Coordinates of N, CA and C and ligand atoms in Angstrom, one line a residue:
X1 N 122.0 167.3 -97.6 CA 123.0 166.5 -96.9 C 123.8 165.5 -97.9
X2 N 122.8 164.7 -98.5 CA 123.3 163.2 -99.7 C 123.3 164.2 -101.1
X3 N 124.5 163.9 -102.0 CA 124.1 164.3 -103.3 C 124.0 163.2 -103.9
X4 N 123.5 162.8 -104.4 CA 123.7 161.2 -105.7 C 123.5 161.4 -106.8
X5 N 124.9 160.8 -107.6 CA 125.2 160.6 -108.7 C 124.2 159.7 -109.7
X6 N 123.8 159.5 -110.8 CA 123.7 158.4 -111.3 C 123.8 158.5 -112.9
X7 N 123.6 157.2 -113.5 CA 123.7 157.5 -115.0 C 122.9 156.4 -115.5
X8 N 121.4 155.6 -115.1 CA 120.8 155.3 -115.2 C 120.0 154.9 -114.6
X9 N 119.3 153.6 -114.1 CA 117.8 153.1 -113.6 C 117.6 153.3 -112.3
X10 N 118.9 153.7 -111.5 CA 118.7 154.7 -109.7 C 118.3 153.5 -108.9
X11 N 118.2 152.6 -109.0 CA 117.6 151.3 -108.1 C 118.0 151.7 -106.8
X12 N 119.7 151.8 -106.8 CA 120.4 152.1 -105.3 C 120.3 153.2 -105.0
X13 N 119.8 154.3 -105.8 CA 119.3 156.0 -105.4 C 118.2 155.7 -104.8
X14 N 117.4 154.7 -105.1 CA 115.7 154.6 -104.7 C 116.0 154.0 -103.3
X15 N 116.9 152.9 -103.3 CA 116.9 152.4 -101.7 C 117.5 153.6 -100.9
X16 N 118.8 154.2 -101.1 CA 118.4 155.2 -100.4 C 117.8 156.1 -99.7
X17 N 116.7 156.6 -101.1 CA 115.4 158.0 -100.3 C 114.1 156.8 -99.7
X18 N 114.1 155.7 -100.1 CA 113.7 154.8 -99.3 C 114.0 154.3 -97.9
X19 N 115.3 154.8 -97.4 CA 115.7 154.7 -96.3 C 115.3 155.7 -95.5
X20 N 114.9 156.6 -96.2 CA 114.5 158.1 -95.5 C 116.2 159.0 -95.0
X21 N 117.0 158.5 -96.2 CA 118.4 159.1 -95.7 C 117.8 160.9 -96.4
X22 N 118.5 161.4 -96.1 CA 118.1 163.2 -96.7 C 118.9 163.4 -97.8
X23 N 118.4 163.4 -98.8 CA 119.1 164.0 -99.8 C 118.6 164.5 -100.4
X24 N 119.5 165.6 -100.9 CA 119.4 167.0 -101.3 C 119.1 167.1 -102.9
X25 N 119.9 165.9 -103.8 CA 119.5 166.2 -105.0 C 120.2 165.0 -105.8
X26 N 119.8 164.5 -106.9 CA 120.0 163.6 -108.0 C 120.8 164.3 -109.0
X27 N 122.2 164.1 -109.4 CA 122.7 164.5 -110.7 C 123.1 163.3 -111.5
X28 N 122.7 163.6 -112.9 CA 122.7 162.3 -113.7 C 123.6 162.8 -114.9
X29 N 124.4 162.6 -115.4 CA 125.7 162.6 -116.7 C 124.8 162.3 -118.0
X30 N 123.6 161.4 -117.8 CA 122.4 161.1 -119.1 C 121.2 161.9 -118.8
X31 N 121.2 162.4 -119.8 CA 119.5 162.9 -119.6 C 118.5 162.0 -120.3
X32 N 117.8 161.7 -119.5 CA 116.3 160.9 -119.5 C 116.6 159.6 -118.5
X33 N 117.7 159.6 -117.8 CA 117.9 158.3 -116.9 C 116.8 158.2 -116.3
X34 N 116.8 157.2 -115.9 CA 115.2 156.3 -115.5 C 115.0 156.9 -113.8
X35 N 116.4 156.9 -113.3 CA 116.2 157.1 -111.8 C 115.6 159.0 -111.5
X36 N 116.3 160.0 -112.7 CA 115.8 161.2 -112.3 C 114.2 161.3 -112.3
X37 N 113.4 160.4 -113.3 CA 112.0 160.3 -113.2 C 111.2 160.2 -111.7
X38 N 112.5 159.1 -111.4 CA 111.7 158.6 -109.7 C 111.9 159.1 -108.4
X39 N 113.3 160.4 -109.1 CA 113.4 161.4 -108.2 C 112.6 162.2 -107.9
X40 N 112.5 162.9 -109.1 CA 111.6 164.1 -109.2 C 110.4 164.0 -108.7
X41 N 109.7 162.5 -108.9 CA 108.3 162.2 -108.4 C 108.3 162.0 -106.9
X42 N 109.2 162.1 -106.3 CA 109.4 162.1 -104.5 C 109.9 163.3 -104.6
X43 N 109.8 164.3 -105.3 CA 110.4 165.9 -104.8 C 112.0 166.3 -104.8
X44 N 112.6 165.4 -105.1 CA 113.8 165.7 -104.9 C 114.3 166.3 -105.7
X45 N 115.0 167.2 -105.9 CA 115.6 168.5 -107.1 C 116.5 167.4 -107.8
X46 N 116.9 167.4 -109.3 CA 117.0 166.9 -109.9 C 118.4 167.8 -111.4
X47 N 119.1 167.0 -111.7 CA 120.0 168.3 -112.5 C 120.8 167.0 -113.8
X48 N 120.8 167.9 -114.7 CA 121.5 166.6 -115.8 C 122.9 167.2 -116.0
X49 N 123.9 166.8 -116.0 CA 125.2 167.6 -116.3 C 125.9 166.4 -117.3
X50 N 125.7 166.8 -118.7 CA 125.5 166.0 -120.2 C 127.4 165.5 -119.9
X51 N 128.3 164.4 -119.9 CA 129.5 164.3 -120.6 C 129.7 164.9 -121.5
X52 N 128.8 164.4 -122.6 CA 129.1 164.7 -124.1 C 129.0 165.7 -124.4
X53 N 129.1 166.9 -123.7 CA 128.8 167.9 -124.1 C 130.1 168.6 -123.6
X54 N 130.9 168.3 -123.1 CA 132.3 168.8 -122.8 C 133.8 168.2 -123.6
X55 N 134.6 168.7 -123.9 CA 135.6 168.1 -124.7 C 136.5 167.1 -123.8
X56 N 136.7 167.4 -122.5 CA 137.6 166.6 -121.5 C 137.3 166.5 -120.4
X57 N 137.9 165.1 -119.8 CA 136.7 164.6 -118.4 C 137.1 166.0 -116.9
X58 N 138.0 166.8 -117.7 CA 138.5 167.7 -116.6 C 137.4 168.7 -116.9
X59 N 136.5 168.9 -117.7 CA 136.0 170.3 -117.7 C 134.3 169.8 -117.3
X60 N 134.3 168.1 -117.8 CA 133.1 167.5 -117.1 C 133.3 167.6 -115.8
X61 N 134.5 167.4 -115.2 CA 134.5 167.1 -113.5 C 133.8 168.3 -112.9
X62 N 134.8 169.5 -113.8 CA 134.3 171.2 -113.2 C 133.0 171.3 -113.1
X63 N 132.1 171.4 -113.9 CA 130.4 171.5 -114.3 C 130.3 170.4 -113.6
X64 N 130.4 169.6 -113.3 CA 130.0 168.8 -111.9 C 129.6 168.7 -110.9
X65 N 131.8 169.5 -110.0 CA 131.3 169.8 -108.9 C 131.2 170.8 -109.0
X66 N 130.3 172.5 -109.7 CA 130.0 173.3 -109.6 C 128.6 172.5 -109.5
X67 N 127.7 172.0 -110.4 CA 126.4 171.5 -110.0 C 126.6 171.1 -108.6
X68 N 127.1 169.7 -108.1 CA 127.3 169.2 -106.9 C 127.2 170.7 -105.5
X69 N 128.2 170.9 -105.6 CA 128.5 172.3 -104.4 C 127.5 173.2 -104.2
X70 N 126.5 173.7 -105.7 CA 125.3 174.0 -105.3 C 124.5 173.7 -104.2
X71 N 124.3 172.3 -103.7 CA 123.8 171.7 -102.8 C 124.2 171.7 -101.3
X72 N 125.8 172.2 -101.2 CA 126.5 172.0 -100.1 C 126.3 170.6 -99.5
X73 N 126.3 169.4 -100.5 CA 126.7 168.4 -99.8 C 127.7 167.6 -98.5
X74 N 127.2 167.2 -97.6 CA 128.2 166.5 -96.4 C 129.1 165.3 -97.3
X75 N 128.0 164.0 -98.2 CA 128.8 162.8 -99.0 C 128.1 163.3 -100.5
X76 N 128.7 162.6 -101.5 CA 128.3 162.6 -102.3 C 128.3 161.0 -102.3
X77 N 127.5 160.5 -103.1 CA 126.8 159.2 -103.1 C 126.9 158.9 -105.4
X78 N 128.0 157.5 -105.2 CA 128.1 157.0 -106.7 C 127.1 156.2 -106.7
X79 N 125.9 156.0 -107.2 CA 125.0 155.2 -107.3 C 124.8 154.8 -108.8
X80 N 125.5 154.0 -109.6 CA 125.1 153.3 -110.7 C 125.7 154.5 -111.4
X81 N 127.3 155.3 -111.4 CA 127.2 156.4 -112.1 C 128.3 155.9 -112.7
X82 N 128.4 156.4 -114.2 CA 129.2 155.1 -115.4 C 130.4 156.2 -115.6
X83 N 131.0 156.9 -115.1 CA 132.3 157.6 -115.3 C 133.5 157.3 -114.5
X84 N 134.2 157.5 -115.3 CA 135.6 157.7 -114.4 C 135.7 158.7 -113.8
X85 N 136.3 159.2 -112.6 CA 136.2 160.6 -112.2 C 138.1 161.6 -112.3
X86 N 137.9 162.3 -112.6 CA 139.8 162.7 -112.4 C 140.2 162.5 -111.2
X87 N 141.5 162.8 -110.9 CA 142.1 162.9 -109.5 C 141.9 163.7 -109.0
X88 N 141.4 164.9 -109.7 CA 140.8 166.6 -108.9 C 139.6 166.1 -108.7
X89 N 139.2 165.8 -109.4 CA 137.6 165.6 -108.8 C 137.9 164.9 -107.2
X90 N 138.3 163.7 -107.0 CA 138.6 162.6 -106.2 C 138.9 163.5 -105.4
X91 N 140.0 164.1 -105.3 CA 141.2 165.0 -104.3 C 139.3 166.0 -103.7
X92 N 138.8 166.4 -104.3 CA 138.1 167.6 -103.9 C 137.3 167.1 -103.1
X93 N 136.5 165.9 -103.0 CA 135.8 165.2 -102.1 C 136.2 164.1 -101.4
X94 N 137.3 164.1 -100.9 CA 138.6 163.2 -100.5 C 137.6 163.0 -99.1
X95 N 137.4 161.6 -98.7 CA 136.3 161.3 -97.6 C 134.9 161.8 -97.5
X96 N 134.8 162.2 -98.7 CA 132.8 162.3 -98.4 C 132.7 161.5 -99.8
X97 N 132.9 160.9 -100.1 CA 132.5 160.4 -102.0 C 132.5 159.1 -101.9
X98 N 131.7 158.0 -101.8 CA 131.4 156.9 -101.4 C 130.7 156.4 -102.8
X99 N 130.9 155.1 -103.4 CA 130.9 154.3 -104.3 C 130.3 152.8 -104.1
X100 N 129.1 152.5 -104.8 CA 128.8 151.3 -104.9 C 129.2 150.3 -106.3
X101 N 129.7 149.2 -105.9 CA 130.5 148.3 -106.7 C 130.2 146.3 -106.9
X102 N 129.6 146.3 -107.6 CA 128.9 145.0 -107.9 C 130.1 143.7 -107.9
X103 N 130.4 143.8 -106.8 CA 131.7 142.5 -106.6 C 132.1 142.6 -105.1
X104 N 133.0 141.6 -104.7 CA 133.7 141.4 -103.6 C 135.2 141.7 -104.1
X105 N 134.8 143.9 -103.9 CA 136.4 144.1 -104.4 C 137.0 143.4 -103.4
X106 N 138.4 143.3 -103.0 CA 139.5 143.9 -104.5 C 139.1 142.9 -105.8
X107 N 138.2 142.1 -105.5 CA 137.8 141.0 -107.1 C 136.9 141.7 -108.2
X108 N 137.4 141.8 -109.1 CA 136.3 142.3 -110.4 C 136.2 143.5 -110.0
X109 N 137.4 144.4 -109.9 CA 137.6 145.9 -110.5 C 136.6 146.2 -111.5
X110 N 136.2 147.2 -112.5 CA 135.5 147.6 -113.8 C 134.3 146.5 -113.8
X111 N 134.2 146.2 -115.4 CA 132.6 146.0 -115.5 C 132.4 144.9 -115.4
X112 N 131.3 144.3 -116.0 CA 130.8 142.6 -116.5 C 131.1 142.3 -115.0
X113 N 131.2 142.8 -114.2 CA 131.4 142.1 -112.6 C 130.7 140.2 -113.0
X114 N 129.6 140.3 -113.4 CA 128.7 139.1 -112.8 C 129.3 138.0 -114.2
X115 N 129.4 138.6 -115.3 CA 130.0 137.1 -116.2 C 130.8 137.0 -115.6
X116 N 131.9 137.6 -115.2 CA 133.3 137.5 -114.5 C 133.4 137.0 -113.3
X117 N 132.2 137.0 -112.8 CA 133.0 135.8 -111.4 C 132.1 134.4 -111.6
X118 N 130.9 134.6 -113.1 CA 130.5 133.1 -113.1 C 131.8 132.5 -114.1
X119 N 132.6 133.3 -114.9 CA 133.8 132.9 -116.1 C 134.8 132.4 -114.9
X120 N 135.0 133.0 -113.8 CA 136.1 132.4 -113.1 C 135.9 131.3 -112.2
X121 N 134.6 130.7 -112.0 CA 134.1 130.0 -111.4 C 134.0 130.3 -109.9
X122 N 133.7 131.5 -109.4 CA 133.6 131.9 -108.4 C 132.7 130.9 -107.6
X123 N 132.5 130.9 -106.4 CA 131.9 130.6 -105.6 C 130.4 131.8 -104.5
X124 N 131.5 132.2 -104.8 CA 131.0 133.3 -103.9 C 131.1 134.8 -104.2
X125 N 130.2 135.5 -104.4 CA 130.3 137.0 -105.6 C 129.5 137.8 -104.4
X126 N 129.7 139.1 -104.7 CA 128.8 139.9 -104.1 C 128.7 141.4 -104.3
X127 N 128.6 142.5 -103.4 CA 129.1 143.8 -103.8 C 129.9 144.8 -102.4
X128 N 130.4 145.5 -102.5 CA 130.7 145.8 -101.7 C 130.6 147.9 -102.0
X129 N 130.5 148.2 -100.7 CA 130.9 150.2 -100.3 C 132.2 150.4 -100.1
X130 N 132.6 151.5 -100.7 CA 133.8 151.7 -100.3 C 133.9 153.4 -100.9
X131 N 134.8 154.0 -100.2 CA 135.7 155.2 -100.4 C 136.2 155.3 -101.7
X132 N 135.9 156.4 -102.8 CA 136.7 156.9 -103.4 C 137.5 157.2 -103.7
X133 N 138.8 156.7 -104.3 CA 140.0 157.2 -104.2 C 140.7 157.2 -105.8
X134 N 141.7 157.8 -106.1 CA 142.0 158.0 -107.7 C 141.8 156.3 -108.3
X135 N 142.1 155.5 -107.7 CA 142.4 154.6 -108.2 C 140.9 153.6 -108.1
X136 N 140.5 153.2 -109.2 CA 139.3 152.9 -109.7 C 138.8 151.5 -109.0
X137 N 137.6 151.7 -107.9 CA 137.3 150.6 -107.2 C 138.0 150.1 -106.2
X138 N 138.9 150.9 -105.6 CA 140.0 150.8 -105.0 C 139.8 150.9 -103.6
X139 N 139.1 151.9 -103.2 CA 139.6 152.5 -101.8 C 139.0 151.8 -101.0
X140 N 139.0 152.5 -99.7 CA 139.1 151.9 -98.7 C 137.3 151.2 -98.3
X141 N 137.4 150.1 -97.8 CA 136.2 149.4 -98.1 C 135.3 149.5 -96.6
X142 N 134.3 150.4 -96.9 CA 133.2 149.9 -96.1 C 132.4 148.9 -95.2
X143 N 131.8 148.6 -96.1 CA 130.8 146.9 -96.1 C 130.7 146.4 -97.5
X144 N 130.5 144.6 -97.0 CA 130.2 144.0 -97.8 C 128.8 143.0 -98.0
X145 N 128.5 142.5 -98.8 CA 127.8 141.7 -98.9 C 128.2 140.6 -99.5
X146 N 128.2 139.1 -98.9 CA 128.1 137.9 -100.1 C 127.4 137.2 -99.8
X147 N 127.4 136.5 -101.2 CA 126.3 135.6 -101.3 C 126.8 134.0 -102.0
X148 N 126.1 133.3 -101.9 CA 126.9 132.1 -102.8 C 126.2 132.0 -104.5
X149 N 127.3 131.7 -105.0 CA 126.7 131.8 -106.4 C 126.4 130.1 -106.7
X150 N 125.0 130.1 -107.7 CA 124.3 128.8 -107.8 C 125.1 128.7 -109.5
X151 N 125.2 126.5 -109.2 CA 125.7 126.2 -110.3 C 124.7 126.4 -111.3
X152 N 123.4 126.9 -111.3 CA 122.4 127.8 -112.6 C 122.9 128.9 -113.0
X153 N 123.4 130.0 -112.1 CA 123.4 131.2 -112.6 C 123.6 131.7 -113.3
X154 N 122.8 132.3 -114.4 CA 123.1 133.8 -115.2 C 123.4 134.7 -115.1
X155 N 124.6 135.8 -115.5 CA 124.8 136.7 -115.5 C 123.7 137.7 -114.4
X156 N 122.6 137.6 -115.0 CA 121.7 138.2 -115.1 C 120.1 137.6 -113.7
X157 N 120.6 136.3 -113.7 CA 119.8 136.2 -111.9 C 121.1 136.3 -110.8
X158 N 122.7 136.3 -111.0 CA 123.3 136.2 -110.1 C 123.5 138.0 -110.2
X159 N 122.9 138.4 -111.0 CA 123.1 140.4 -110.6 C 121.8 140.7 -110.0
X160 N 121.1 139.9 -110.0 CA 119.7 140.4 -109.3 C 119.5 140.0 -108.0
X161 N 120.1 138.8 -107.8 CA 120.5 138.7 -106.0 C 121.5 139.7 -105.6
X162 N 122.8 140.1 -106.3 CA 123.3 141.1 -105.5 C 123.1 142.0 -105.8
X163 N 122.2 142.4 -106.7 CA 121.4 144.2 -106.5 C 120.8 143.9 -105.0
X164 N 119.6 142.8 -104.6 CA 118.6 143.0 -103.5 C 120.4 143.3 -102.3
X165 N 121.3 142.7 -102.5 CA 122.1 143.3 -101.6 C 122.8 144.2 -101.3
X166 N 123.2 145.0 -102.3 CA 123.4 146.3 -102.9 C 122.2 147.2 -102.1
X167 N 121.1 146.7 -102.0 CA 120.2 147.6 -101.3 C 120.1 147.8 -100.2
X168 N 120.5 146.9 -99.2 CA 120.9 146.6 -98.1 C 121.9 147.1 -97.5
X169 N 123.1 147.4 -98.1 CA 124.4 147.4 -97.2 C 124.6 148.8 -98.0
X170 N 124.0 150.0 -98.9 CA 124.4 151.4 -99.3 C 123.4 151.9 -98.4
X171 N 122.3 152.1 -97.8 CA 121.6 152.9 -97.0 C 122.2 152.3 -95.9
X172 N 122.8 151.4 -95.3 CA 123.7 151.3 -93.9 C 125.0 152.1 -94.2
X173 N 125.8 152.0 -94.7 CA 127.2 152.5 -94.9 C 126.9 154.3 -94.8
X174 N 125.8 154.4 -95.8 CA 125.5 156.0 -95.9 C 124.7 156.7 -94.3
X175 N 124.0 155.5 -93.5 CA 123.6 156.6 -92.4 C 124.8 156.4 -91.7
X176 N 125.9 155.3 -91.5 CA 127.0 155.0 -91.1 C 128.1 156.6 -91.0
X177 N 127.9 156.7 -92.7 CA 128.9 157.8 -92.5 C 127.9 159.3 -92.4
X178 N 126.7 159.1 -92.0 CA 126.3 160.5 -92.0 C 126.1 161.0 -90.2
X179 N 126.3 159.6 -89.5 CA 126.1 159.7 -88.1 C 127.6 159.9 -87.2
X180 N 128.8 160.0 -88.3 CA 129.8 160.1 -88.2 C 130.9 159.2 -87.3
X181 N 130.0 157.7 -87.7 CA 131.0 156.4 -86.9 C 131.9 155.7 -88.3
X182 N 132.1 156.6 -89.4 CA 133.2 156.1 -90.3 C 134.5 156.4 -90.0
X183 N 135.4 155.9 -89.8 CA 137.0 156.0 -89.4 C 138.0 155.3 -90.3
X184 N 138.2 155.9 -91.2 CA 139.5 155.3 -92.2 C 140.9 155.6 -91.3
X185 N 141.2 154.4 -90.9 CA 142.8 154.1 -90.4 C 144.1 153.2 -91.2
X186 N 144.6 153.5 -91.8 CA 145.3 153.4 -92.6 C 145.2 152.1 -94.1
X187 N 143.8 152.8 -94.7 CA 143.3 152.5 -95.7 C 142.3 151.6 -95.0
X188 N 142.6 151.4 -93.8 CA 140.6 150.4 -93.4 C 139.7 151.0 -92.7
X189 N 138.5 150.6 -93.1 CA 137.7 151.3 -92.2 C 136.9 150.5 -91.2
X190 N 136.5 151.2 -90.1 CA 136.2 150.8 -89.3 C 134.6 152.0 -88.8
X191 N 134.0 151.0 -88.3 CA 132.4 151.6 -87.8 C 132.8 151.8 -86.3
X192 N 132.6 153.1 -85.7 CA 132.5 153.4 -84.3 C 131.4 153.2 -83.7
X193 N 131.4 152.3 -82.3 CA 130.6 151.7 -81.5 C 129.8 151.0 -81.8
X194 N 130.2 150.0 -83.1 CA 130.1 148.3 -83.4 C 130.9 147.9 -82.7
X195 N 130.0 146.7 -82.1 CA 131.3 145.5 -81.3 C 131.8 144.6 -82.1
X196 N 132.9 144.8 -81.1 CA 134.1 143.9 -82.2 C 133.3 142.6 -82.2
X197 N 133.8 142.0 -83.1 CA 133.1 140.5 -83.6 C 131.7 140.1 -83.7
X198 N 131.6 141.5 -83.7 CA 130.0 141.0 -84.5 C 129.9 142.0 -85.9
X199 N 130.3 140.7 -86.7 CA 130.3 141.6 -87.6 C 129.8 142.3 -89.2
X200 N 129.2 143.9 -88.4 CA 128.3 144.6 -89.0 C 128.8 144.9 -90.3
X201 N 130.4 145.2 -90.8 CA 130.8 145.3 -92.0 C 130.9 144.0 -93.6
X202 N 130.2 142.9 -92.6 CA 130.2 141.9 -93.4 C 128.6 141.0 -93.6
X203 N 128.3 141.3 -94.8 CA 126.6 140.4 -94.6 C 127.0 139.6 -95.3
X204 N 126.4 138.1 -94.5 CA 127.2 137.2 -95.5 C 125.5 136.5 -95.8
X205 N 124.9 136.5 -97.2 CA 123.3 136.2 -97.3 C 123.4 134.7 -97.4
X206 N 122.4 134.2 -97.4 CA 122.3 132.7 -97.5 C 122.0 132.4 -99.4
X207 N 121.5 133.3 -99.8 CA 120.7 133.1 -101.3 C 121.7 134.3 -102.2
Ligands
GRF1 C1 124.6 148.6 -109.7 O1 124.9 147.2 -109.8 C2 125.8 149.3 -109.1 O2 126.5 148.5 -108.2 C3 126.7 149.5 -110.3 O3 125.8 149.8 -111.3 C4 124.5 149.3 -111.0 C5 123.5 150.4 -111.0 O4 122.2 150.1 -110.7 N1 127.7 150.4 -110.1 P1 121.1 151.1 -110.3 O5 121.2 152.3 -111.3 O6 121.5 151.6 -108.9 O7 119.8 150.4 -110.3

């Protein structure tokens, strides 16, 4: 059913098969990532498809979704996976390709998410699900999570509160879209048979 991506420690692959969502298999761009270890050990088929071993990200995307398609995946699932993807790749799983993203996009597109919203003096940081689309961190947004950021924080305790929420709000989004109440209406989405104003696409944590 789930394929997931990853390219290191799987934390948010682990909440997933921790949800008991079904998934079919773990592909990892690194071989020896920490998350295929913790796949394999719960049974889940497991596959490395190297970057560096291809000359251009179009011939990585191919050996990709040739691995991927093996599985006959419904979503494929970005969990902590460190590539850019082409537009063919994107275009080919156009509404099943869901992405987790350490911010309250549209803020902190790309990396260092967490210095970057303690450098801007954010208040309030978090992460958010969203849709796939060519344009990097972009698409159409699922759920979110925020949290308030403390005048202590490190880089490094303000990513470890919004990892525990990262954990939270990808195993809802994913049985979300696997129970088939996701509806992208002109770039927003919307959960079928959530009531209006109570609202499930926004966790707002206290810590
Ligand atoms: C997470 O913060 C995720 O949002 C980001 O990369 C990190 C991956 O962590 N894209 P893990 O591999 O899921 O533990």
């Amino acid at each position: 059913m789930i394929v997931i991506l990853i390219s290191g420690r799987g934390s948010n692959m682990q909440a997933l098969l921790d949800a008991g969502l079904p998934v079919s298999a773990v592909i990892s761009n690194v071989a020896g990532a920490k998350g295929l270890d913790v796949a394999a050990a719960r049974g889940v088929p497991t596959r490395v498809v190297e970057h560096k071993r291809f000359a251009t990200r179009e011939a990585f995307d191919a050996a990709l979704a040739a691995a991927i398609d093996e599985f006959r995946p419904r979503l494929v699932a970005l969990a902590g996976f460190m590539r850019v993807l082409t537009p063919g790749f994107v275009a080919r799983y156009r509404g099943r390709l869901l992405n987790i993203h350490p911010s309250l996009l549209p803020e902190f597109p790309g990396l260092h998410t967490h210095e970057r919203a303690l450098r801007a003096g954010a208040k309030r940081h978090g992460c958010t699900v969203h849709f796939v689309t060519a344009d990097l961190d972009h698409g159409p947004i699922v759920i979110q999570a925020a949290l308030p950021v403390r005048e202590d924080d490190t880089p490094e305790t303000l990513a470890a509160r919004v990892l525990r929420q990262e954990h939270v709000i990808y195993p809802r989004a994913v049985r979300w879209f696997l129970d088939g109440k996701l509806v992208i209406e002109g770039g927003r989405v919307r959960v079928e048979g959530e009531k209006a104003g109570k609202d499930a696409q926004m966790v707002v944590a206290a810590d």
